[in-house]
Amino acid sequence: MPEKIPADSVGLVEPKKLHFDEPLPLDCGRTLDEYDLVYETYGELNAARTNAVLVCHALSGDHHAAGYHSMADRKPGWWENCIGPGKPIDTRRFHVVCCNNLGGCKGSTGPNTINPKTGRHYGPDFPIVTVRDWVRSQARLADRLGIERWAAVVGGSLGGMQAMQWAIDFPERLAHAVVIAAAPRLSAQNIAFNEVARQAILSDPDFHEGRYYDHGVVPRRGLMLARMLGHITYLSDDAMRAKFGRELREGKLNFNFDVEFQVESYLRYQGRAFVERFDANTYLLMTKALDYFDPAADYGGSLAEAFRRARARFLVVSFTSDWRFSPARSREIVKALLDADRDVTYAEIEAHQGHDAFLMPIPRYVAAFGAYMQRVAREVGAP
Amino acid sequence: MPEKIPADSVGLVEPKKLHFDEPLPLDCGRTLDEYDLVYETYGELNAARTNAVLVCHALSGDHHAAGYHSMADRKPGWWENCIGPGKPIDTRRFHVVCCNNLGGCKGSTGPNTINPKTGRHYGPDFPIVTVRDWVRSQARLADRLGIERWAAVVGGSLGGMQAMQWAIDFPERLAHAVVIAAAPRLSAQNIAFNEVARQAILSDPDFHEGRYYDHGVVPRRGLMLARMLGHITYLSDDAMRAKFGRELREGKLNFNFDVEFQVESYLRYQGRAFVERFDANTYLLMTKALDYFDPAADYGGSLAEAFRRARARFLVVSFTSDWRFSPARSREIVKALLDADRDVTYAEIEAHQGHDAFLMPIPRYVAAFGAYMQRVAREVGAP
């Protein structure tokens, strides 16, 4: 619990919800007839409505990007390090919007919400949604909020993919795209990790083909394994070495299968905690959205061709020790943008934290990201 | 099935078994009162008994390192690429011995064999064995075979760790140690991957605390997940890209959770096939042996100090794209050997296959390995 909310936090915030009645056609060929989107906003929208920034969340994220829901909250939103007064996305200047994506599990329509047609949880009947679908739904949210054009669409990892897709699909509706620790599409290895995570969930006897809500259980073993595996790919080998080394929890080998090394303790804790706060069907959907993301595919396999539609200017950021989406993958994005004659700034940040670095207050990252956003603010006439 | 066994194969081979009555004290503090070791040999032992080579197997390997058990075998032994007439471990010159390690599942005493004290499978009662324990048992095997001193002890991955341990624990009993694609000890990330694999098995409802033999089931979901995950770490990102890319099995997205990408199909196949041939309790034991391996720990944390006991000369080999045990880890071994003033040859092989490269017929690898072994042969007076 924060005894006192820090001065550089957006403070107490409250999620809002909007209901959408207009059917949303999806990439899979199906249509969502109606849906809710839960979102939060931080900072004031200026009179000219030019200072809005859309923050897109990653695999296990949600709409709660910054601030606290109550004084009892132990932790702030997931991007507290980058959103707030004086932070890279400076809420004294920008009006920030962040929504829980469709298929999520924190209030927006998804597998754990009730399907109005059946009166039961959607569960496995919820369609597989894509980054494109999310961007389409976010554009509708922007319409409803009266935001014609974002000063920037910003995201890390899967969030960065949404920023790219925005620039391609709605070129006139954003001035800048900030793409952090992302990739133009997943590698076979990335897909392989997702597939093992999915198999862990799908093969859990408590999964009940996705209808576990009706059985009063959750596939906790599977979701825990998926999260443990995910965590390995979020941290670099070096970060793990620095954090855990080969430290033994009890100082000696036990010669059994209980927790022995600190890293085991950490992973089991992370896995267990995740089960309490996340839905297994949503995890499956998010990994599929990652696997399917491939904006070049719509343009003859050429990412540069895809980017030729874009009008936004780009900031691309990568981290040296990120092996999930390595700097080489960000450089592919930069190269395609240059080939398409787009305006791009690229920052490769020396950091040992691995993929997780995009969430951390790393001084050079914060400085580069903040400087870019200050230029954006000046340009859009933010206060 | 080989229509005809290739001329450079050791041909048809037969496993042998030896029973050991002398109790074997183990690192865990317990004792194995009696045990069997299953092994194979290829090539003739010379009259002076100087040309014997011990091949040590890795996590999922066994005593069947080369040749075929019958004309109906679809595949030869696991190191067919490196053992045989004219191959790096040339069976025209060397007498090769390879045993299934204690705790294994291919005939040597392990969880899936009968505990003479109870008349039931050992299962979870089988002690957690270490690389040191294996080396001790292999030394007894050498005694029984009348091999006072190995021309070389050779292994890849976990096998390479056994070669190192031999050099430290029985300095007078080997002339050379060949350590391929290994590490002086596991990193936190390595342990983390092992821990996820173990949790997959331990949390499978069919595991029954390791007594699944009594229930007529096997924890196939867990073992399959463990193997799928293992496979990701055996292949490099590049190798996966080269092998599978983002190819779709049916040429289009399905928008469901069936197999879509070729890499998913491959992993599921590998996982399923492994369940048919491997025991889950053995998998658990092997991962623990990996986690525990740390020869420096007995010498105040100094690997160089450990190696000061060694009398063998060393060949250390690594592969550029191996991220499980990267060249940096092999260079740690080389540095410690140099610090200990030992004789070491180091070959860092350009290869895109990842950790699996040590099993592959990569020309520069085969050439370097073969040249070294020829020197060994000349030196020990092999024919």
Tab-separated table of C-alpha atoms in Angstrom, chain A residues 198-209 218-224, chain B residues 203 205 221:
chain	number	residue	atom	x	y	z
A	198	ARG	CA	-0.749	-22.935	-25.109
A	199	GLN	CA	-0.262	-26.683	-24.881
A	200	ALA	CA	0.318	-26.337	-21.144
A	201	ILE	CA	-3.102	-24.680	-20.808
A	202	LEU	CA	-4.975	-26.758	-23.378
A	203	SER	CA	-3.740	-30.051	-21.898
A	204	ASP	CA	-4.595	-29.146	-18.307
A	205	PRO	CA	-7.467	-31.454	-17.294
A	206	ASP	CA	-9.099	-28.461	-15.602
A	207	PHE	CA	-9.279	-26.600	-18.916
A	208	HIS	CA	-12.481	-28.409	-19.943
A	209	GLU	CA	-12.146	-27.177	-23.523
A	218	VAL	CA	-9.397	-22.811	-13.509
A	219	PRO	CA	-6.565	-24.550	-15.379
A	220	ARG	CA	-4.067	-23.288	-12.846
A	221	ARG	CA	-1.298	-25.770	-13.537
A	222	GLY	CA	-1.297	-24.913	-17.219
A	223	LEU	CA	-1.533	-21.169	-16.755
A	224	MET	CA	1.193	-21.281	-14.121
B	203	SER	CA	1.936	-31.147	-11.828
B	205	PRO	CA	-2.331	-35.431	-12.525
B	221	ARG	CA	1.120	-34.284	-20.970
